[in-house]
Tab-separated table of C-alpha atoms in Angstrom:
chain	number	residue	atom	x	y	z
G	1056	MET	CA	-40.028	59.156	-130.356
G	1057	THR	CA	-39.558	57.980	-134.074
G	1058	VAL	CA	-40.235	54.865	-136.114
G	1059	ALA	CA	-36.215	54.603	-136.214
G	1060	ASP	CA	-36.055	54.741	-132.474
G	1061	ILE	CA	-38.831	52.233	-131.994
G	1062	ASP	CA	-36.878	49.832	-134.320
G	1063	ARG	CA	-33.825	50.162	-132.284
G	1064	ILE	CA	-35.901	49.452	-128.979
G	1065	LEU	CA	-37.591	46.365	-130.884
G	1066	ARG	CA	-34.037	44.814	-131.418
G	1067	GLU	CA	-32.823	45.484	-127.868
G	1068	VAL	CA	-35.905	44.099	-126.426
G	1069	ALA	CA	-35.792	40.994	-128.767
G	1070	SER	CA	-32.017	40.553	-127.735
G	1071	ALA	CA	-32.858	40.695	-124.116
G	1072	GLY	CA	-35.763	38.375	-124.766
G	1073	ASP	CA	-33.337	35.851	-126.297
G	1074	ARG	CA	-30.858	36.230	-123.572
G	1075	PHE	CA	-33.236	35.782	-120.519
G	1076	ASN	CA	-35.919	33.785	-122.617
G	1077	ALA	CA	-38.393	36.540	-121.659
G	1078	VAL	CA	-40.515	37.200	-124.593
G	1079	THR	CA	-43.067	35.065	-126.248
G	1080	GLU	CA	-44.064	37.566	-129.180
G	1081	MET	CA	-42.884	40.756	-130.323
G	1082	LEU	CA	-45.129	43.466	-131.607
G	1083	PRO	CA	-43.432	45.417	-134.135
G	1084	GLU	CA	-46.279	46.424	-136.077
G	1085	LEU	CA	-48.118	47.696	-133.301
G	1086	ALA	CA	-45.127	49.481	-131.816
G	1087	ARG	CA	-44.425	51.164	-134.989
G	1088	GLU	CA	-47.981	52.460	-135.455
G	1089	ARG	CA	-47.873	53.868	-132.037
G	1090	ALA	CA	-44.416	55.455	-132.520
G	1091	GLY	CA	-45.703	56.878	-135.701
G	1092	GLU	CA	-48.543	58.484	-133.765
G	1093	ALA	CA	-46.397	59.913	-131.294
G	1094	ALA	CA	-44.016	61.462	-133.877
G	1095	GLN	CA	-47.145	62.949	-135.742
G	1096	ARG	CA	-48.004	64.534	-132.349
G	1097	ALA	CA	-44.886	65.986	-131.896
G	1098	ALA	CA	-44.770	67.474	-135.315
G	1099	GLU	CA	-47.970	69.061	-134.739
G	1100	GLY	CA	-46.910	70.569	-131.682
G	1101	LEU	CA	-49.019	68.921	-129.126
G	1102	PRO	CA	-47.948	68.333	-125.474
G	1103	PRO	CA	-46.563	64.949	-124.488
G	1104	ARG	CA	-48.915	62.695	-122.916
G	1105	ALA	CA	-48.005	61.245	-119.428
G	1106	LEU	CA	-46.011	58.048	-120.963
G	1107	GLU	CA	-45.259	59.666	-124.190
G	1108	GLY	CA	-42.949	57.183	-126.345
G	1109	GLN	CA	-42.285	54.807	-123.147
G	1110	PRO	CA	-41.852	51.302	-124.399
G	1111	PHE	CA	-43.515	48.745	-122.304
G	1112	ALA	CA	-43.854	44.773	-121.991
G	1113	VAL	CA	-46.989	42.851	-121.367
G	1114	LYS	CA	-47.466	39.580	-119.297
G	1115	ASP	CA	-48.844	37.249	-122.137
G	1116	ILE	CA	-52.166	36.821	-120.340
G	1117	VAL	CA	-53.191	40.007	-121.321
G	1118	PHE	CA	-54.987	40.300	-124.759
G	1119	ILE	CA	-53.793	42.827	-127.480
G	1120	ALA	CA	-55.931	42.892	-130.609
G	1121	GLY	CA	-54.172	41.227	-133.680
G	1122	ALA	CA	-51.498	39.392	-131.361
G	1123	PRO	CA	-51.585	35.783	-130.193
G	1124	THR	CA	-52.012	35.295	-126.202
G	1125	SER	CA	-50.393	32.109	-125.042
G	1126	MET	CA	-50.783	32.160	-121.162
G	1127	GLY	CA	-47.466	30.457	-121.222
G	1128	SER	CA	-49.188	27.552	-122.782
G	1129	ARG	CA	-49.931	25.557	-125.917
G	1130	VAL	CA	-53.259	25.002	-125.069
G	1131	ASP	CA	-55.815	26.330	-127.542
G	1132	VAL	CA	-57.765	28.955	-125.489
G	1133	LEU	CA	-59.604	30.639	-128.625
G	1134	SER	CA	-62.789	29.148	-127.752
G	1135	HIS	CA	-62.672	29.686	-123.988
G	1136	PRO	CA	-65.315	32.417	-123.002
G	1137	ASP	CA	-62.588	34.397	-121.031
G	1138	ALA	CA	-60.669	34.701	-124.442
G	1139	ARG	CA	-60.992	38.003	-125.943
G	1140	THR	CA	-60.282	39.290	-129.698
G	1141	GLY	CA	-59.932	43.189	-128.623
G	1142	THR	CA	-57.362	44.879	-126.538
G	1143	ALA	CA	-57.522	44.833	-122.697
G	1144	ASP	CA	-58.558	47.937	-120.875
G	1145	VAL	CA	-55.193	48.336	-119.236
G	1146	ILE	CA	-53.490	48.412	-122.503
G	1147	GLN	CA	-55.846	50.736	-124.067
G	1148	ARG	CA	-55.317	53.304	-121.065
G	1149	LEU	CA	-51.439	53.037	-121.430
G	1150	MET	CA	-51.574	53.443	-125.275
G	1151	ALA	CA	-53.961	56.571	-124.847
G	1152	ALA	CA	-51.071	58.068	-122.486
G	1153	GLY	CA	-48.653	57.542	-125.042
G	1154	ALA	CA	-46.883	54.275	-124.184
G	1155	ILE	CA	-45.785	51.651	-126.813
G	1156	PRO	CA	-46.070	47.871	-126.373
G	1157	VAL	CA	-43.252	46.193	-127.818
G	1158	ALA	CA	-43.481	42.692	-126.581
G	1159	LYS	CA	-45.448	40.066	-124.655
G	1160	THR	CA	-43.674	38.128	-122.083
G	1161	ASN	CA	-43.067	34.669	-120.714
G	1162	CYS	CA	-44.653	33.422	-117.808
G	1163	GLN	CA	-46.050	30.581	-115.669
G	1164	GLU	CA	-48.568	28.440	-117.532
G	1165	PHE	CA	-51.982	30.252	-116.831
G	1166	SER	CA	-50.177	32.138	-114.035
G	1167	HIS	CA	-50.532	28.897	-112.200
G	1168	GLY	CA	-47.583	28.851	-109.808
G	1169	ILE	CA	-45.367	31.384	-107.672
G	1170	PHE	CA	-41.976	29.927	-109.112
G	1171	GLY	CA	-42.214	30.452	-112.731
G	1172	GLU	CA	-40.843	27.181	-113.461
G	1173	HIS	CA	-43.703	25.814	-115.831
G	1174	SER	CA	-43.967	27.616	-119.303
G	1175	ALA	CA	-44.476	25.986	-122.590
G	1176	PHE	CA	-41.811	28.338	-123.847
G	1177	GLY	CA	-39.114	27.122	-121.239
G	1178	THR	CA	-38.005	28.893	-117.862
G	1179	VAL	CA	-37.537	32.642	-117.728
G	1180	ILE	CA	-33.440	33.178	-116.882
G	1181	ASN	CA	-33.084	35.499	-113.853
G	1182	PRO	CA	-30.944	38.822	-114.828
G	1183	ALA	CA	-29.806	38.945	-110.874
G	1184	GLY	CA	-28.127	35.592	-111.130
G	1185	ALA	CA	-28.894	32.763	-113.882
G	1186	GLN	CA	-28.994	30.151	-111.150
G	1187	LEU	CA	-31.505	31.942	-109.023
G	1188	CYS	CA	-35.272	31.277	-109.058
G	1189	THR	CA	-36.922	34.051	-111.139
G	1190	GLY	CA	-40.366	33.969	-109.245
G	1191	GLY	CA	-43.689	33.854	-110.940
G	1192	SER	CA	-45.986	33.747	-112.447
G	1193	SER	CA	-44.890	37.327	-114.056
G	1194	SER	CA	-41.311	36.282	-114.457
G	1195	GLY	CA	-40.732	37.610	-118.110
G	1196	SER	CA	-42.114	40.865	-117.501
G	1197	ALA	CA	-39.719	41.194	-114.360
G	1198	ALA	CA	-36.903	39.812	-116.294
G	1199	LEU	CA	-37.171	42.725	-119.121
G	1200	VAL	CA	-37.455	45.332	-116.792
G	1201	ALA	CA	-34.378	43.995	-114.652
G	1202	ALA	CA	-32.315	43.750	-117.945
G	1203	GLY	CA	-32.946	47.215	-118.349
G	1204	ALA	CA	-34.789	46.613	-121.969
G	1205	VAL	CA	-38.059	48.314	-121.113
G	1206	PRO	CA	-38.656	51.050	-118.513
G	1207	PHE	CA	-41.903	49.336	-117.342
G	1208	ALA	CA	-44.049	45.936	-117.930
G	1209	VAL	CA	-47.262	44.786	-116.955
G	1210	GLY	CA	-47.865	41.751	-114.935
G	1211	SER	CA	-50.563	40.029	-112.643
G	1212	ASP	CA	-50.767	39.298	-109.216
G	1213	THR	CA	-52.925	36.710	-107.268
G	1214	ALA	CA	-50.540	35.477	-104.601
G	1215	GLY	CA	-47.745	37.530	-105.221
G	1216	SER	CA	-47.243	37.116	-108.919
G	1217	VAL	CA	-45.721	40.696	-109.489
G	1218	ARG	CA	-44.292	41.272	-106.084
G	1219	VAL	CA	-42.504	37.835	-105.634
G	1220	PRO	CA	-40.666	37.974	-109.229
G	1221	ALA	CA	-39.618	41.695	-108.418
G	1222	GLY	CA	-38.252	40.532	-105.289
G	1223	CYS	CA	-36.465	37.565	-106.856
G	1224	GLN	CA	-34.950	39.790	-109.607
G	1225	GLY	CA	-34.367	43.032	-107.710
G	1226	VAL	CA	-36.991	45.502	-109.229
G	1227	VAL	CA	-39.875	47.460	-107.972
G	1228	GLY	CA	-43.277	45.454	-108.104
G	1229	PHE	CA	-46.415	47.084	-107.403
G	1230	LYS	CA	-49.960	45.386	-106.640
G	1231	PRO	CA	-52.680	48.149	-106.601
G	1232	THR	CA	-55.772	47.822	-104.333
G	1233	LEU	CA	-57.774	45.068	-105.453
G	1234	GLY	CA	-60.175	46.171	-108.298
G	1235	ALA	CA	-58.387	49.597	-108.832
G	1236	VAL	CA	-57.112	48.436	-112.275
G	1237	ASN	CA	-59.662	47.055	-114.769
G	1238	THR	CA	-59.028	43.577	-115.367
G	1239	ASP	CA	-61.196	43.384	-118.573
G	1240	GLY	CA	-59.294	41.551	-121.240
G	1241	VAL	CA	-57.014	39.653	-118.976
G	1242	PHE	CA	-57.160	35.934	-118.774
G	1243	PRO	CA	-58.190	35.236	-114.945
G	1244	LEU	CA	-56.954	32.574	-112.682
G	1245	SER	CA	-59.005	33.450	-109.481
G	1246	PRO	CA	-61.110	36.576	-110.095
G	1247	SER	CA	-61.653	36.894	-106.180
G	1248	PHE	CA	-57.789	37.879	-105.991
G	1249	ASP	CA	-56.595	38.701	-109.392
G	1250	THR	CA	-55.097	42.135	-109.702
G	1251	LEU	CA	-53.003	43.699	-112.362
G	1252	GLY	CA	-49.769	45.268	-111.542
G	1253	PHE	CA	-46.753	46.722	-112.772
G	1254	PHE	CA	-42.955	46.500	-112.669
G	1255	THR	CA	-40.585	49.395	-112.621
G	1256	ARG	CA	-37.042	50.281	-111.952
G	1257	THR	CA	-38.067	53.054	-109.458
G	1258	VAL	CA	-40.946	53.969	-107.308
G	1259	SER	CA	-41.362	57.121	-109.027
G	1260	GLU	CA	-41.681	55.385	-112.347
G	1261	ALA	CA	-44.581	52.881	-110.892
G	1262	VAL	CA	-46.361	56.339	-109.794
G	1263	ARG	CA	-46.402	57.393	-113.398
G	1264	VAL	CA	-47.589	54.181	-114.819
G	1265	PHE	CA	-50.113	53.727	-112.147
G	1266	SER	CA	-51.605	57.419	-112.648
G	1267	ALA	CA	-51.956	56.928	-116.372
G	1268	VAL	CA	-54.286	53.883	-115.872
G	1269	VAL	CA	-56.393	55.211	-112.804
G	1270	ASP	CA	-57.668	58.590	-111.490
G	1271	PHE	CA	-54.867	58.831	-108.874
G	1272	SER	CA	-53.047	61.730	-107.002
G	1273	ALA	CA	-49.353	60.748	-105.535
G	1274	GLY	CA	-49.589	63.472	-102.700
G	1275	ALA	CA	-46.991	62.242	-99.774
G	1276	PRO	CA	-48.682	62.279	-96.239
G	1277	ALA	CA	-46.997	64.521	-93.664
G	1278	SER	CA	-46.274	61.663	-91.445
G	1279	VAL	CA	-46.968	57.876	-91.481
G	1280	ALA	CA	-47.444	55.155	-88.858
G	1281	VAL	CA	-45.436	51.879	-89.694
G	1282	GLY	CA	-45.856	48.803	-88.679
G	1283	THR	CA	-42.750	46.177	-89.123
G	1284	PHE	CA	-43.168	42.472	-89.251
G	1285	GLU	CA	-40.281	40.005	-89.091
G	1286	LEU	CA	-37.654	42.611	-90.266
G	1287	SER	CA	-34.054	41.406	-89.397
G	1288	ALA	CA	-32.953	44.717	-89.781
G	1289	PRO	CA	-35.458	47.274	-88.645
G	1290	HIS	CA	-32.983	50.191	-88.758
G	1291	TRP	CA	-33.477	49.930	-92.721
G	1292	ILE	CA	-36.855	51.474	-91.881
G	1293	GLU	CA	-36.070	53.689	-88.803
G	1294	ASP	CA	-32.931	54.997	-90.309
G	1295	GLY	CA	-33.942	55.131	-93.827
G	1296	ALA	CA	-37.217	57.319	-93.420
G	1297	ASP	CA	-37.099	59.226	-90.365
G	1298	TYR	CA	-40.043	61.460	-91.576
G	1299	LEU	CA	-42.066	58.322	-90.498
G	1300	ASP	CA	-44.250	59.211	-87.368
G	1301	THR	CA	-44.061	56.116	-85.359
G	1302	THR	CA	-42.394	52.516	-86.195
G	1303	THR	CA	-43.802	49.829	-84.097
G	1304	PRO	CA	-43.686	45.899	-84.449
G	1305	VAL	CA	-47.072	44.126	-85.510
G	1306	ASP	CA	-48.189	40.584	-85.467
G	1307	LEU	CA	-49.306	39.371	-88.691
G	1308	GLU	CA	-49.000	35.809	-88.055
G	1309	PRO	CA	-52.623	35.218	-87.281
G	1310	PHE	CA	-53.855	36.766	-90.343
G	1311	ILE	CA	-50.922	34.784	-92.310
G	1312	GLU	CA	-52.214	31.418	-91.027
G	1313	GLY	CA	-55.892	32.332	-91.109
G	1314	SER	CA	-55.512	33.453	-94.987
G	1315	GLY	CA	-53.829	30.427	-96.333
G	1316	ALA	CA	-56.599	27.887	-96.113
G	1317	LEU	CA	-58.846	30.795	-97.454
G	1318	TYR	CA	-56.879	31.395	-100.347
G	1319	ASP	CA	-56.527	27.852	-101.191
G	1320	THR	CA	-60.155	27.094	-101.186
G	1321	VAL	CA	-61.153	30.089	-103.118
G	1322	ARG	CA	-58.234	29.916	-105.664
G	1323	LYS	CA	-58.753	26.257	-106.298
G	1324	TYR	CA	-62.840	26.568	-106.955
G	1325	GLU	CA	-62.334	29.350	-109.183
G	1326	SER	CA	-59.433	28.412	-111.317
G	1327	PHE	CA	-60.772	24.716	-111.607
G	1328	ARG	CA	-64.079	26.367	-113.046
G	1329	ILE	CA	-61.967	28.179	-115.823
G	1330	LEU	CA	-59.035	25.560	-116.439
G	1331	GLY	CA	-60.931	22.215	-115.781
G	1332	PRO	CA	-62.602	21.999	-118.873
G	1333	LEU	CA	-59.148	22.831	-120.841
G	1334	ALA	CA	-57.535	20.409	-119.029
G	1335	GLU	CA	-60.160	17.850	-119.716
G	1336	ASP	CA	-60.432	18.478	-123.461
G	1337	GLN	CA	-56.490	19.220	-124.021
G	1338	PRO	CA	-54.495	17.341	-121.313
G	1339	GLU	CA	-51.559	16.939	-123.699
G	1340	ALA	CA	-50.906	20.535	-124.133
G	1341	PHE	CA	-50.485	21.279	-120.662
G	1342	THR	CA	-46.982	21.236	-118.893
G	1343	PRO	CA	-47.210	18.250	-116.759
G	1344	GLY	CA	-46.508	20.380	-113.612
G	1345	VAL	CA	-49.345	22.624	-114.148
G	1346	LEU	CA	-51.810	19.827	-115.360
G	1347	ASP	CA	-51.501	18.343	-111.844
G	1348	ARG	CA	-52.348	21.404	-110.298
G	1349	VAL	CA	-55.370	21.767	-111.971
G	1350	LYS	CA	-56.584	18.490	-111.245
G	1351	GLN	CA	-55.874	18.796	-107.781
G	1352	SER	CA	-57.977	21.776	-107.636
G	1353	ALA	CA	-61.217	19.822	-108.445
G	1354	ASP	CA	-62.315	18.641	-104.930
G	1355	VAL	CA	-63.572	22.189	-103.419
G	1356	SER	CA	-67.386	21.998	-103.139
G	1357	GLU	CA	-69.729	25.103	-103.652
G	1358	ALA	CA	-70.515	25.332	-100.048
G	1359	ASP	CA	-66.987	25.205	-99.014
G	1360	TYR	CA	-66.430	28.088	-101.750
G	1361	GLN	CA	-69.175	30.149	-100.643
G	1362	GLN	CA	-68.055	29.625	-96.845
G	1363	ALA	CA	-64.489	30.518	-97.810
G	1364	LEU	CA	-65.826	33.876	-99.657
G	1365	ALA	CA	-67.738	34.751	-96.284
G	1366	ASP	CA	-64.609	33.966	-94.346
G	1367	VAL	CA	-62.614	36.379	-96.284
G	1368	GLU	CA	-64.896	39.192	-95.836
G	1369	ALA	CA	-64.731	38.788	-92.135
G	1370	LEU	CA	-60.734	38.407	-92.265
G	1371	ARG	CA	-60.724	41.840	-94.090
G	1372	GLU	CA	-63.054	43.289	-91.511
G	1373	ARG	CA	-60.687	41.834	-88.581
G	1374	ALA	CA	-57.570	43.316	-90.474
G	1375	LEU	CA	-58.742	46.796	-90.760
G	1376	ALA	CA	-59.849	46.625	-87.128
G	1377	GLN	CA	-56.692	45.170	-86.019
G	1378	PHE	CA	-54.384	47.623	-87.738
G	1379	ALA	CA	-56.716	50.612	-87.484
G	1380	ASP	CA	-53.688	52.669	-86.048
G	1381	VAL	CA	-51.081	51.607	-88.784
G	1382	ASP	CA	-50.859	53.372	-92.229
G	1383	VAL	CA	-48.390	50.725	-93.887
G	1384	ILE	CA	-46.875	47.321	-92.859
G	1385	VAL	CA	-43.385	46.875	-93.746
G	1386	SER	CA	-41.733	43.360	-93.982
G	1387	PRO	CA	-39.328	41.254	-95.973
G	1388	ALA	CA	-40.396	40.683	-99.586
G	1389	LEU	CA	-39.615	37.043	-99.281
G	1390	ASP	CA	-38.591	34.940	-96.357
G	1391	GLY	CA	-34.773	34.692	-96.944
G	1392	GLY	CA	-34.584	35.965	-100.524
G	1393	THR	CA	-34.831	33.867	-103.732
G	1394	VAL	CA	-32.902	30.624	-103.876
G	1395	PRO	CA	-30.989	28.680	-106.576
G	1396	TRP	CA	-33.383	26.588	-108.957
G	1397	ASP	CA	-31.867	23.572	-107.503
G	1398	SER	CA	-33.050	24.200	-104.052
G	1399	ILE	CA	-36.672	24.694	-104.915
G	1400	GLY	CA	-38.226	21.526	-103.449
G	1401	PRO	CA	-41.914	20.814	-102.484
G	1402	ASP	CA	-41.767	22.760	-99.514
G	1403	ALA	CA	-40.561	26.030	-100.966
G	1404	ARG	CA	-43.640	27.787	-101.768
G	1405	PRO	CA	-44.381	29.270	-98.049
G	1406	ALA	CA	-41.151	30.948	-98.064
G	1407	PHE	CA	-41.952	32.812	-101.273
G	1408	VAL	CA	-45.554	33.814	-100.634
G	1409	ARG	CA	-45.389	34.397	-96.951
G	1410	TYR	CA	-45.325	38.180	-96.925
G	1411	SER	CA	-47.446	38.596	-100.179
G	1412	GLN	CA	-50.284	36.148	-100.533
G	1413	LEU	CA	-52.130	37.503	-97.325
G	1414	PHE	CA	-52.475	41.015	-99.133
G	1415	ASN	CA	-54.266	39.422	-101.952
G	1416	VAL	CA	-56.721	37.988	-99.498
G	1417	LEU	CA	-57.151	41.292	-98.099
G	1418	GLY	CA	-57.126	43.205	-101.274
G	1419	TRP	CA	-54.665	45.587	-99.843
G	1420	PRO	CA	-52.058	47.392	-102.073
G	1421	ALA	CA	-48.545	46.581	-101.680
G	1422	ILE	CA	-45.170	47.068	-103.171
G	1423	THR	CA	-41.920	45.189	-103.289
G	1424	ILE	CA	-38.510	47.483	-103.610
G	1425	PRO	CA	-35.058	46.671	-103.916
G	1426	THR	CA	-32.734	47.949	-100.927
G	1427	GLY	CA	-29.583	48.056	-102.983
G	1428	ARG	CA	-28.451	45.072	-100.833
G	1429	LYS	CA	-27.872	41.416	-101.504
G	1430	TYR	CA	-27.989	38.044	-99.608
G	1431	ALA	CA	-24.790	35.881	-99.379
G	1432	ASN	CA	-26.207	33.806	-102.585
G	1433	GLY	CA	-26.272	37.286	-104.686
G	1434	ALA	CA	-29.928	37.333	-104.266
G	1435	PRO	CA	-31.738	41.009	-104.182
G	1436	ALA	CA	-32.508	42.009	-100.688
G	1437	CYS	CA	-35.787	43.497	-100.809
G	1438	LEU	CA	-38.885	45.354	-98.808
G	1439	HIS	CA	-42.384	44.626	-99.252
G	1440	ILE	CA	-44.690	47.686	-98.100
G	1441	ALA	CA	-48.454	46.951	-97.744
G	1442	GLY	CA	-51.225	49.479	-97.029
G	1443	LYS	CA	-54.958	49.745	-96.626
G	1444	PRO	CA	-57.444	49.578	-99.592
G	1445	GLY	CA	-57.439	52.473	-101.371
G	1446	GLU	CA	-54.535	53.976	-99.748
G	1447	ASP	CA	-52.253	53.357	-102.849
G	1448	ALA	CA	-51.006	56.859	-102.603
G	1449	THR	CA	-49.831	56.253	-99.173
G	1450	VAL	CA	-48.149	53.026	-100.004
G	1451	LEU	CA	-46.280	54.507	-102.989
G	1452	ALA	CA	-45.468	57.846	-101.057
G	1453	VAL	CA	-43.735	55.687	-98.181
G	1454	ALA	CA	-42.009	53.425	-100.695
G	1455	ALA	CA	-40.415	56.251	-102.756
G	1456	GLU	CA	-38.951	57.762	-99.474
G	1457	VAL	CA	-37.898	54.355	-98.239
G	1458	GLU	CA	-36.208	53.633	-101.530
G	1459	ARG	CA	-34.326	57.162	-102.095
G	1460	ARG	CA	-32.763	56.859	-98.331
G	1461	LEU	CA	-32.251	52.997	-98.440
G	1462	GLN	CA	-30.291	53.027	-101.793
G	1463	ALA	CA	-28.242	56.195	-100.616
G	1464	GLU	CA	-27.266	54.508	-97.689
G	1465	ALA	CA	-26.269	51.225	-99.389
G	1466	LYS	CA	-24.241	53.270	-101.882
G	1467	ALA	CA	-22.579	54.903	-99.101
G	1468	GLU	CA	-21.712	51.447	-97.568
G	1469	GLN	CA	-20.499	50.336	-100.677
G	1470	GLN	CA	-18.065	53.179	-101.294
G	1471	THR	CA	-16.387	52.523	-97.604
G	1472	ASP	CA	-16.917	48.558	-97.491
G	1473	PRO	CA	-17.398	46.760	-100.939
G	1474	GLN	CA	-18.589	43.574	-98.877
G	1475	ALA	CA	-21.407	45.609	-96.903
G	1476	GLY	CA	-23.895	44.535	-99.625
G	1477	ALA	CA	-24.269	41.022	-98.594
G	1478	ASN	CA	-26.434	39.909	-95.528
């Protein structure tokens, strides 16, 4: 990687950023500095690091020294206690592995929403189809990866904000176990559920990125017990990964129903403590939709919050007991795939978070992977794979095997029947 190489990449990223409204800030000085370091290391004969010369983008809630951080908002947050002047731990780790930050990405204002429709910088355009909802809140990071502008990007996931845009835009979106990746230097929404995650084009790339920021070994298990939930085409799993030990239906419905109110109570209480003072001081700087959501979060009492936290812990214990014999749980990524923007109504949210939000409440690792298929409206068809806390390696190993076989199957179908990709 040379400075000339990084200048070309910066131009390509800026072009994709303009095309898909995905970039809030380019990082040319930092990128050239890191590229210069990579070139110097190569000249000295030093071995390449794990992510040597890999450009990446960063959701614009992650602080980088010397670069503005907008949170997708016009609100002035410099005096906020959660604002930082230094560089977030995750970025330091990625740079130490040789990766080069090139851009900060557009996102839902303060990560407050699952569709990605509210940003002071306008809505991101979905590379999978301009008419399709991008998902949020990490919509710009997903778009740059989907557009092929960067090999990976950093996002955050509180109710699915990595996995949902990945499912909407047809890329890999990995949310590690809660707490596995240090969130220091990341503007919070709900610290009880906030998790940093990564967008990549393949599962193997997700493994490389995750391995660069945590002490992690991606050894594949010899066999895996899989629970499936509401899969319209379970043969995708049964045929796609025949090394899996057992594949049986599981019932997540009681946990989905039980986790919804707990999530709402905890998220509302925590997010209002963070954003409420800003909304009171600078209401005119917020997008109207997010300002309304902040105001609607004001009514949770301390007692209700503490009870919800206790109930979350109890739900986590119940889930571990209920699924003791299951290694991973596989479901669709979204309930029916993403939809056109003009179909997003007041009741659309449950379909987007049905398979993702639960695993934020449980704290389990989970990943969205594209299948190589599409729905009739052109939306990518994706799977969601979740595992138990600390079992990130199992989740990634299963995802890699399923991804390989699913995409090979889809390619074979396309060669024999060009219409086979639609559901």
